[in-house]
Short mmCIF file of C-alpha atoms in Angstrom, two decimals:
data_model
loop_
_atom_site.label_atom_id
_atom_site.label_comp_id
_atom_site.label_asym_id
_atom_site.label_seq_id
_atom_site.Cartn_x
_atom_site.Cartn_y
_atom_site.Cartn_z
CA MET R 1 -95.35 -34.22 90.73
CA SER R 2 -94.97 -37.65 89.22
CA LYS R 3 -97.79 -39.18 87.19
CA ALA R 4 -96.17 -42.62 87.31
CA ILE R 5 -98.35 -45.41 88.64
CA ASN R 6 -98.23 -49.17 88.74
CA VAL R 7 -99.80 -50.96 85.78
CA SER R 8 -102.28 -52.87 87.94
CA LYS R 9 -103.46 -49.66 89.63
CA ALA R 10 -103.91 -48.06 86.22
CA VAL R 11 -106.08 -50.87 84.92
CA GLU R 12 -108.15 -50.82 88.13
CA LEU R 13 -109.37 -47.41 86.90
CA ILE R 14 -110.94 -49.02 83.81
CA PRO R 15 -114.41 -50.47 84.45
CA ASP R 16 -116.16 -53.25 82.56
CA GLY R 17 -117.98 -51.81 79.55
CA ALA R 18 -115.51 -48.94 79.08
CA SER R 19 -114.64 -47.53 75.66
CA VAL R 20 -110.91 -47.78 75.13
CA MET R 21 -108.74 -46.40 72.36
CA ILE R 22 -105.56 -48.41 71.99
CA GLY R 23 -102.57 -47.28 69.95
CA GLY R 24 -100.50 -49.53 67.74
CA PHE R 25 -100.25 -50.94 64.26
CA MET R 26 -100.04 -54.73 64.06
CA GLY R 27 -98.91 -54.68 67.69
CA VAL R 28 -96.07 -52.22 67.03
CA GLY R 29 -96.54 -49.24 69.31
CA SER R 30 -99.26 -50.93 71.36
CA PRO R 31 -99.19 -50.66 75.16
CA HIS R 32 -98.44 -54.33 75.74
CA ARG R 33 -98.28 -54.28 79.53
CA LEU R 34 -101.60 -52.48 79.83
CA ILE R 35 -103.16 -55.00 77.44
CA ALA R 36 -101.75 -57.92 79.42
CA GLU R 37 -103.09 -56.38 82.62
CA LEU R 38 -106.57 -55.90 81.10
CA VAL R 39 -106.54 -59.64 80.42
CA LEU R 40 -105.24 -60.41 83.90
CA GLN R 41 -107.96 -58.28 85.53
CA ASN R 42 -110.55 -59.65 83.12
CA ARG R 43 -112.10 -56.34 82.06
CA ARG R 44 -115.13 -57.32 79.99
CA ASP R 45 -117.53 -55.86 77.42
CA LEU R 46 -114.98 -53.35 76.20
CA THR R 47 -115.47 -51.13 73.18
CA VAL R 48 -112.06 -51.02 71.52
CA ILE R 49 -111.08 -48.37 68.99
CA ALA R 50 -107.82 -49.23 67.24
CA ASN R 51 -106.21 -49.64 63.85
CA ASP R 52 -106.30 -53.44 63.90
CA THR R 53 -106.39 -56.46 66.18
CA ALA R 54 -102.90 -57.69 65.25
CA ARG R 55 -102.73 -61.47 65.47
CA PRO R 56 -103.95 -64.04 67.99
CA GLY R 57 -101.65 -63.82 70.98
CA LEU R 58 -100.20 -60.45 69.95
CA GLY R 59 -101.16 -57.00 71.19
CA ILE R 60 -104.88 -56.24 70.94
CA GLY R 61 -105.29 -59.81 69.69
CA GLN R 62 -104.89 -60.89 73.32
CA LEU R 63 -108.07 -59.00 74.25
CA ILE R 64 -109.86 -60.77 71.41
CA ASP R 65 -108.48 -64.16 72.50
CA ALA R 66 -109.81 -63.56 76.03
CA LYS R 67 -113.23 -62.47 74.65
CA LEU R 68 -113.12 -59.16 76.46
CA VAL R 69 -114.30 -57.08 73.51
CA LYS R 70 -117.96 -56.42 72.79
CA ARG R 71 -117.58 -53.81 70.10
CA LEU R 72 -114.69 -53.03 67.81
CA ILE R 73 -114.03 -49.97 65.63
CA VAL R 74 -111.03 -50.81 63.42
CA THR R 75 -109.69 -50.54 59.89
CA HIS R 76 -108.49 -54.09 59.32
CA ILE R 77 -108.99 -57.52 60.85
CA GLY R 78 -107.55 -59.63 58.04
CA THR R 79 -104.53 -60.67 60.06
CA ASN R 80 -106.60 -62.01 62.94
CA PRO R 81 -108.78 -65.03 62.12
CA GLU R 82 -110.12 -65.12 65.68
CA THR R 83 -111.55 -61.61 65.31
CA GLN R 84 -113.19 -62.67 62.06
CA ARG R 85 -114.57 -65.81 63.70
CA GLN R 86 -116.10 -63.82 66.59
CA MET R 87 -117.54 -61.30 64.13
CA ILE R 88 -119.16 -64.00 61.98
CA ALA R 89 -120.50 -65.72 65.13
CA ARG R 90 -121.91 -62.34 66.19
CA GLU R 91 -120.02 -62.45 69.44
CA ILE R 92 -118.43 -59.15 68.60
CA ASP R 93 -119.80 -56.12 66.75
CA VAL R 94 -117.25 -54.80 64.24
CA GLU R 95 -117.35 -51.43 62.51
CA LEU R 96 -114.77 -51.25 59.70
CA VAL R 97 -113.51 -47.73 58.99
CA PRO R 98 -111.03 -46.59 56.33
CA GLN R 99 -107.70 -45.97 58.02
CA GLY R 100 -107.37 -42.29 57.16
CA THR R 101 -110.97 -41.74 58.21
CA LEU R 102 -110.40 -43.45 61.54
CA ALA R 103 -107.39 -41.22 62.22
CA GLU R 104 -109.34 -38.08 61.36
CA ARG R 105 -112.45 -39.10 63.33
CA ILE R 106 -110.29 -39.60 66.40
CA ARG R 107 -108.50 -36.31 65.76
CA ALA R 108 -111.87 -34.57 65.44
CA GLY R 109 -112.97 -36.13 68.72
CA GLY R 110 -109.90 -34.92 70.52
CA PHE R 111 -109.77 -31.47 68.99
CA GLY R 112 -113.35 -30.35 69.37
CA LEU R 113 -114.47 -30.63 65.77
CA GLY R 114 -118.01 -31.62 64.86
CA GLY R 115 -116.80 -34.05 62.22
CA VAL R 116 -114.63 -34.27 59.14
CA LEU R 117 -115.42 -34.21 55.42
CA THR R 118 -113.55 -36.82 53.42
CA PRO R 119 -113.78 -38.05 49.83
CA THR R 120 -112.77 -41.52 51.00
CA GLY R 121 -115.66 -43.98 50.81
CA VAL R 122 -118.01 -41.89 48.64
CA GLY R 123 -120.02 -44.29 46.45
CA THR R 124 -119.04 -47.36 48.51
CA VAL R 125 -120.74 -49.24 51.34
CA VAL R 126 -118.84 -47.00 53.75
CA ALA R 127 -121.17 -44.16 52.72
CA ASP R 128 -124.33 -46.04 53.75
CA GLY R 129 -126.40 -43.90 56.09
CA LYS R 130 -123.97 -40.99 56.03
CA ARG R 131 -124.56 -37.42 54.88
CA ILE R 132 -122.95 -36.41 51.58
CA ILE R 133 -121.88 -32.80 51.42
CA GLU R 134 -121.00 -31.12 48.10
CA ILE R 135 -118.26 -28.52 48.15
CA ASP R 136 -117.07 -26.97 44.87
CA ASP R 137 -118.64 -29.83 42.89
CA GLN R 138 -116.84 -32.49 44.87
CA SER R 139 -118.65 -34.98 47.12
CA PHE R 140 -117.52 -35.58 50.67
CA LEU R 141 -118.74 -37.89 53.41
CA LEU R 142 -119.49 -36.36 56.77
CA GLU R 143 -117.66 -38.58 59.25
CA LEU R 144 -118.39 -38.07 62.92
CA PRO R 145 -115.89 -37.69 65.77
CA ILE R 146 -114.85 -40.53 68.03
CA LYS R 147 -113.93 -40.14 71.68
CA ALA R 148 -113.37 -42.74 74.35
CA ASP R 149 -113.41 -43.12 78.12
CA PHE R 150 -109.75 -44.12 78.01
CA ALA R 151 -106.84 -43.76 75.61
CA LEU R 152 -104.18 -46.39 76.24
CA ILE R 153 -101.10 -45.33 74.36
CA ALA R 154 -97.52 -46.46 73.98
CA CYS R 155 -94.62 -44.06 73.61
CA TRP R 156 -90.87 -44.12 73.57
CA ARG R 157 -90.09 -41.77 76.46
CA ALA R 158 -92.25 -40.07 79.05
CA ASP R 159 -91.00 -37.61 81.59
CA TYR R 160 -92.57 -37.73 85.05
CA SER R 161 -94.94 -34.87 84.18
CA GLY R 162 -96.32 -36.81 81.18
CA ASN R 163 -94.59 -35.20 78.21
CA LEU R 164 -94.24 -37.91 75.56
CA ASP R 165 -92.17 -38.62 72.50
CA TYR R 166 -92.35 -41.55 70.12
CA ALA R 167 -90.16 -43.93 68.14
CA LEU R 168 -90.37 -44.43 64.38
CA THR R 169 -93.38 -46.49 63.24
CA ALA R 170 -94.42 -47.15 66.85
CA ARG R 171 -95.87 -43.63 66.76
CA ASN R 172 -98.87 -44.34 64.42
CA PHE R 173 -102.19 -43.70 66.19
CA ASN R 174 -100.76 -42.98 69.64
CA PRO R 175 -100.39 -39.18 69.53
CA VAL R 176 -103.70 -38.94 67.63
CA MET R 177 -105.53 -40.80 70.38
CA ALA R 178 -104.05 -38.92 73.33
CA PRO R 179 -106.36 -35.89 73.01
CA ALA R 180 -109.45 -38.08 72.44
CA GLY R 181 -109.44 -40.10 75.66
CA ALA R 182 -111.20 -38.73 78.75
CA THR R 183 -108.49 -40.46 80.78
CA VAL R 184 -105.12 -41.01 79.12
CA ILE R 185 -102.74 -43.72 80.30
CA ALA R 186 -99.35 -43.81 78.61
CA GLU R 187 -96.99 -46.76 78.64
CA PRO R 188 -93.45 -45.55 77.87
CA SER R 189 -90.42 -47.64 77.02
CA GLU R 190 -88.63 -45.51 79.59
CA ILE R 191 -89.39 -42.72 82.04
CA VAL R 192 -86.92 -39.85 82.11
CA PRO R 193 -86.52 -36.84 84.41
CA ILE R 194 -88.52 -33.73 83.60
CA GLY R 195 -86.49 -31.60 81.20
CA VAL R 196 -84.75 -34.46 79.42
CA ILE R 197 -87.16 -34.33 76.48
CA PRO R 198 -86.50 -30.97 74.79
CA PRO R 199 -89.68 -28.89 74.36
CA ASP R 200 -89.37 -29.05 70.56
CA ASP R 201 -89.32 -32.86 70.73
CA VAL R 202 -92.41 -33.25 72.90
CA VAL R 203 -95.14 -34.67 70.66
CA THR R 204 -97.85 -35.14 73.28
CA PRO R 205 -97.83 -32.37 75.90
CA HIS R 206 -98.11 -33.39 79.54
CA VAL R 207 -101.50 -31.77 80.13
CA LEU R 208 -103.12 -34.48 77.99
CA VAL R 209 -101.64 -37.34 79.97
CA ASP R 210 -103.19 -38.49 83.25
CA HIS R 211 -101.01 -41.45 84.16
CA ILE R 212 -97.78 -43.04 83.01
CA ILE R 213 -97.00 -46.66 83.67
CA GLU R 214 -93.90 -47.28 85.73
CA LYS R 215 -91.69 -50.23 85.01
CA GLY R 216 -92.00 -53.28 87.23
CA ARG R 217 -89.24 -54.21 89.64
CA SER R 218 -88.45 -57.38 87.75
CA ASN R 219 -86.64 -55.58 84.93
CA GLY R 220 -84.01 -54.06 87.19
CA ARG R 221 -85.30 -50.49 87.48
CA MET K 1 -90.70 -65.80 34.07
CA ASP K 2 -93.09 -66.20 36.98
CA ASP K 3 -96.42 -64.34 36.49
CA LYS K 4 -95.89 -62.23 39.57
CA VAL K 5 -92.39 -61.24 38.44
CA VAL K 6 -93.81 -60.13 35.08
CA ILE K 7 -96.33 -57.94 36.89
CA ALA K 8 -93.83 -56.47 39.36
CA LYS K 9 -91.24 -55.75 36.65
CA ARG K 10 -93.79 -54.00 34.48
CA VAL K 11 -95.19 -51.91 37.33
CA ALA K 12 -91.66 -50.84 38.28
CA LEU K 13 -91.33 -49.16 34.87
CA GLU K 14 -94.13 -46.78 35.87
CA LEU K 15 -92.15 -45.24 38.73
CA ARG K 16 -90.26 -41.99 38.18
CA GLY K 17 -87.35 -40.49 40.06
CA GLY K 18 -88.50 -38.48 43.06
CA ASN K 19 -91.93 -40.11 43.23
CA LEU K 20 -93.54 -40.72 46.61
CA VAL K 21 -94.80 -44.28 46.28
CA ASN K 22 -96.92 -46.57 48.45
CA LEU K 23 -96.76 -50.29 47.73
CA GLY K 24 -99.48 -52.55 49.08
CA ILE K 25 -98.82 -55.78 50.95
CA GLY K 26 -98.05 -58.88 48.89
CA LEU K 27 -97.27 -58.69 45.18
CA PRO K 28 -97.07 -54.86 45.08
CA THR K 29 -94.30 -54.90 47.71
CA THR K 30 -92.07 -56.85 45.30
CA VAL K 31 -92.14 -53.98 42.77
CA ALA K 32 -89.36 -52.30 44.77
CA ARG K 33 -86.93 -55.08 43.71
CA TYR K 34 -87.22 -54.15 40.05
CA LEU K 35 -86.73 -50.39 40.12
CA PRO K 36 -84.91 -49.25 36.98
CA ALA K 37 -81.23 -48.50 37.65
CA GLY K 38 -80.44 -44.94 38.59
CA ILE K 39 -83.94 -44.11 39.82
CA THR K 40 -84.54 -43.03 43.41
CA VAL K 41 -88.09 -43.07 44.69
CA HIS K 42 -89.39 -42.47 48.20
CA PHE K 43 -91.33 -45.39 49.59
CA GLN K 44 -94.03 -44.63 52.11
CA SER K 45 -95.39 -47.18 54.52
CA GLU K 46 -98.78 -46.01 55.75
CA ASN K 47 -98.04 -46.96 59.34
CA GLY K 48 -95.91 -43.85 59.42
CA ILE K 49 -92.66 -43.57 57.47
CA ILE K 50 -91.20 -42.27 54.24
CA GLY K 51 -87.90 -43.88 53.33
CA MET K 52 -88.58 -47.53 54.03
CA GLN K 53 -86.19 -50.10 52.59
CA PRO K 54 -85.45 -53.74 53.34
CA VAL K 55 -83.56 -54.47 56.55
CA PRO K 56 -79.94 -53.95 55.37
CA GLU K 57 -78.72 -57.16 56.98
CA ALA K 58 -79.96 -59.70 59.49
CA GLY K 59 -79.42 -58.44 63.02
CA LEU K 60 -80.17 -54.81 62.19
CA GLU K 61 -83.90 -55.06 62.90
CA ASN K 62 -85.54 -52.56 65.26
CA GLU K 63 -88.78 -53.40 67.06
CA PHE K 64 -90.11 -49.91 66.34
CA LEU K 65 -89.28 -49.90 62.63
CA THR K 66 -91.82 -51.98 60.76
CA ASP K 67 -93.96 -52.11 57.64
CA ALA K 68 -97.76 -52.11 57.48
CA GLY K 69 -97.75 -55.85 58.07
CA GLY K 70 -95.71 -55.46 61.24
CA GLY K 71 -92.57 -56.96 59.70
CA PRO K 72 -89.14 -55.41 60.19
CA ILE K 73 -87.86 -52.87 57.66
CA GLY K 74 -84.92 -50.54 57.30
CA ALA K 75 -84.97 -46.80 56.73
CA VAL K 76 -82.79 -44.82 54.34
CA ALA K 77 -80.80 -41.84 55.61
CA GLY K 78 -83.16 -38.90 55.46
CA SER K 79 -86.27 -40.92 56.33
CA ALA K 80 -89.15 -39.22 58.08
CA ALA K 81 -91.47 -40.82 60.65
CA PHE K 82 -94.90 -39.47 61.50
CA ASP K 83 -98.32 -40.28 62.92
CA SER K 84 -101.35 -41.73 61.15
CA CYS K 85 -102.99 -38.34 60.49
CA MET K 86 -99.90 -37.13 58.62
CA SER K 87 -99.57 -40.45 56.84
CA PHE K 88 -103.10 -40.31 55.50
CA GLY K 89 -102.95 -36.58 54.98
CA LEU K 90 -100.13 -37.30 52.54
CA ILE K 91 -102.24 -39.99 50.88
CA ARG K 92 -105.55 -38.15 50.78
CA GLY K 93 -104.13 -34.72 50.17
CA GLY K 94 -102.66 -35.48 46.76
CA HIS K 95 -99.05 -35.71 47.94
CA LEU K 96 -98.66 -39.40 47.09
CA ASP K 97 -97.58 -39.77 43.47
CA VAL K 98 -98.25 -43.48 43.00
CA THR K 99 -100.02 -46.23 44.88
CA VAL K 100 -99.72 -49.84 43.76
CA LEU K 101 -102.40 -52.15 45.10
CA GLY K 102 -103.59 -55.69 44.60
CA GLY K 103 -107.07 -56.30 43.25
CA LEU K 104 -109.93 -58.78 43.33
CA GLN K 105 -111.84 -57.18 40.44
CA VAL K 106 -111.51 -54.25 38.03
CA ASP K 107 -114.37 -53.25 35.74
CA GLU K 108 -115.07 -51.33 32.52
CA LEU K 109 -115.42 -48.11 34.47
CA GLY K 110 -111.94 -48.66 35.84
CA GLN K 111 -113.34 -49.19 39.31
CA LEU K 112 -111.55 -51.46 41.75
CA ALA K 113 -112.87 -53.93 44.31
CA ASN K 114 -110.18 -55.28 46.60
CA TRP K 115 -111.25 -55.31 50.22
CA MET K 116 -113.93 -57.89 50.86
CA VAL K 117 -115.83 -60.92 49.61
CA PRO K 118 -119.21 -60.82 51.37
CA GLY K 119 -119.83 -63.95 53.41
CA LYS K 120 -116.35 -65.30 52.79
CA MET K 121 -113.60 -62.87 53.61
CA VAL K 122 -113.98 -59.58 55.41
CA PRO K 123 -110.47 -58.39 56.18
CA GLY K 124 -111.42 -54.72 56.15
CA MET K 125 -110.24 -51.92 53.90
CA GLY K 126 -107.30 -50.77 55.99
CA GLY K 127 -105.76 -47.93 54.01
CA ALA K 128 -106.99 -49.06 50.58
CA MET K 129 -109.98 -46.73 50.27
CA ASP K 130 -107.90 -43.68 51.16
CA LEU K 131 -105.11 -44.77 48.81
CA VAL K 132 -107.40 -45.26 45.83
CA SER K 133 -109.34 -42.06 46.52
CA GLY K 134 -106.33 -39.87 47.16
CA ALA K 135 -103.22 -40.97 45.28
CA ARG K 136 -102.32 -39.03 42.15
CA ARG K 137 -101.89 -42.27 40.23
CA VAL K 138 -103.46 -45.61 41.11
CA ILE K 139 -101.90 -48.74 39.63
CA VAL K 140 -103.54 -52.10 40.24
CA ALA K 141 -101.21 -55.09 40.08
CA MET K 142 -103.10 -58.37 39.97
CA THR K 143 -103.33 -61.71 38.18
CA HIS K 144 -105.63 -61.53 35.18
CA THR K 145 -107.82 -64.42 36.33
CA ALA K 146 -108.51 -66.35 39.52
CA LYS K 147 -109.02 -70.10 39.21
CA GLY K 148 -109.69 -69.56 35.52
CA GLU K 149 -112.36 -66.93 36.12
CA PRO K 150 -111.78 -63.41 34.78
CA LYS K 151 -111.13 -60.67 37.30
CA VAL K 152 -111.60 -57.91 34.72
CA LEU K 153 -115.37 -57.57 34.41
CA LYS K 154 -118.12 -55.39 32.98
CA ARG K 155 -119.05 -54.32 36.49
CA CYS K 156 -117.49 -55.29 39.78
CA THR K 157 -119.71 -57.71 41.69
CA LEU K 158 -117.79 -57.21 44.93
CA PRO K 159 -118.05 -54.06 47.07
CA LEU K 160 -116.02 -51.24 45.53
CA THR K 161 -112.93 -49.79 47.13
CA SER K 162 -113.59 -46.43 45.48
CA VAL K 163 -115.63 -45.03 42.60
CA ARG K 164 -112.46 -43.35 41.32
CA ARG K 165 -111.22 -44.66 37.97
CA ILE K 166 -107.84 -46.29 38.42
CA ASP K 167 -105.03 -45.17 36.13
CA LEU K 168 -103.46 -48.46 35.10
CA LEU K 169 -104.01 -52.18 35.44
CA VAL K 170 -101.01 -54.49 35.12
CA THR K 171 -101.49 -58.25 34.92
CA GLU K 172 -99.28 -61.14 33.83
CA LEU K 173 -100.98 -60.92 30.41
CA ALA K 174 -101.45 -57.25 29.71
CA VAL K 175 -101.26 -53.58 30.56
CA ILE K 176 -104.72 -52.02 30.43
CA GLU K 177 -105.53 -48.34 30.79
CA PRO K 178 -109.05 -47.52 31.91
CA THR K 179 -110.19 -44.46 29.93
CA GLU K 180 -113.40 -42.51 29.58
CA ALA K 181 -114.18 -44.63 26.51
CA GLY K 182 -113.45 -47.93 28.22
CA LEU K 183 -110.60 -50.35 28.87
CA LEU K 184 -107.76 -49.68 26.45
CA LEU K 185 -105.36 -52.56 25.83
CA ARG K 186 -101.94 -50.90 25.88
CA GLU K 187 -99.49 -53.80 26.01
CA VAL K 188 -99.34 -57.57 26.10
CA ALA K 189 -96.77 -59.67 27.92
CA PRO K 190 -94.02 -61.28 25.84
CA GLY K 191 -95.43 -64.31 24.02
CA VAL K 192 -99.05 -63.37 24.76
CA THR K 193 -101.48 -62.54 21.92
CA THR K 194 -104.26 -59.98 22.05
CA ASP K 195 -106.74 -62.84 21.50
CA GLN K 196 -105.46 -64.58 24.61
CA VAL K 197 -105.98 -61.39 26.61
CA ILE K 198 -109.50 -60.93 25.22
CA ALA K 199 -110.37 -64.55 26.04
CA ALA K 200 -109.23 -64.12 29.64
CA THR K 201 -111.14 -60.86 30.11
CA GLY K 202 -114.79 -60.57 31.15
CA ALA K 203 -115.13 -57.01 29.86
CA LYS K 204 -114.98 -55.23 26.53
CA LEU K 205 -111.44 -54.23 25.60
CA ILE K 206 -110.55 -51.49 23.17
CA VAL K 207 -107.80 -53.06 21.03
CA PRO K 208 -105.71 -50.69 18.92
CA ASP K 209 -104.13 -51.91 15.68
CA ASN K 210 -100.73 -52.09 17.23
CA VAL K 211 -100.41 -53.33 20.78
CA ALA K 212 -96.90 -53.05 22.17
CA GLU K 213 -95.10 -55.77 24.05
CA MET K 214 -94.19 -55.12 27.70
CA ALA K 215 -90.59 -53.90 27.82
CA ILE K 216 -89.59 -56.06 30.73
CA GLY K 217 -86.45 -57.60 29.27
CA LEU K 218 -86.92 -61.36 29.45
#
């Protein structure tokens, strides 16, 4: 059975106020058509969990431009002055998380762990309000899991059952986020018949993926 | 020689064949241009690749092959691509031999601040906290002063990136090794005196009798 649906139908599933994990690193490996459709359908008050907000006009930056984001959990906003402006104006609540910690918190969320212990951030402002746990004379921060209502991920290929593989640096947070979204919508560069992706090459197994975005008619498919 | 070239050339001398190396955005990225001849190192980009290199020639870009700034890169034969958990597992887990980062401040404890200026600039730490906490060797590459004000201080006034003591500081004036006893002046740049370094530094420097000159071949 095919999991392919139209991008507008997919975004209709996402309500205002939803928490949404979005893959990508400076827009590379972000699900650009899903993002454009979120803007088109004007989904508001979103909580966005992502590595960064790219730049104005690019990737997740388009959600920032359209003022659709209420809360942001990211590692870096230095490349997007509009995100910084909205943060300083208190229009958007930003939690900055070290990149490795963000990846592991999301992994913990998706894989049923109660949290992760990391040395990153010990003794810095990142440790404020967090439990310190000593193991073998080394201090670790207890960092809590992150899950989301939706994971919106980009991949290279999807087969119709939802098996996914990825391309080079467009992989980044995408396979990490897939297990952590209650509903997972994948936007592939291409959809291939079931069986085309060899089992050893499947990075995200189909059971994690709820919907895959089909290409529009305009591009000749 | 341009200040930033001095810094990049000197940092390049710290890299050893076979090292896994992460270069930060900006000045640190330029270190790759000055690798000593005959040395092969593996460059990691934290967005998920080992084996990054410049795009071999215009027209060979790939939209899915980019550096941490989103710009196009190339990949050497034998490169490996992976997700963010693997990328930071390599960094945090002690598998990264050297990280080279920019800095806003370094202090007498060898602690680095490089990710925010409260009230002025809050870009976020990105991968910097993991890199400084986890890399085997942390090298900070930065200008010695900013607008005439020292960036090497008794204590950092900006929020720290990590409490870990960095291994080496390279500026356009000097090479400084933070040690348990304090900041040890190892080398000065060609034409720079130890007094000039001391005058430009807002922290106590331990100055040995003989301070070598950077071997950067002017």
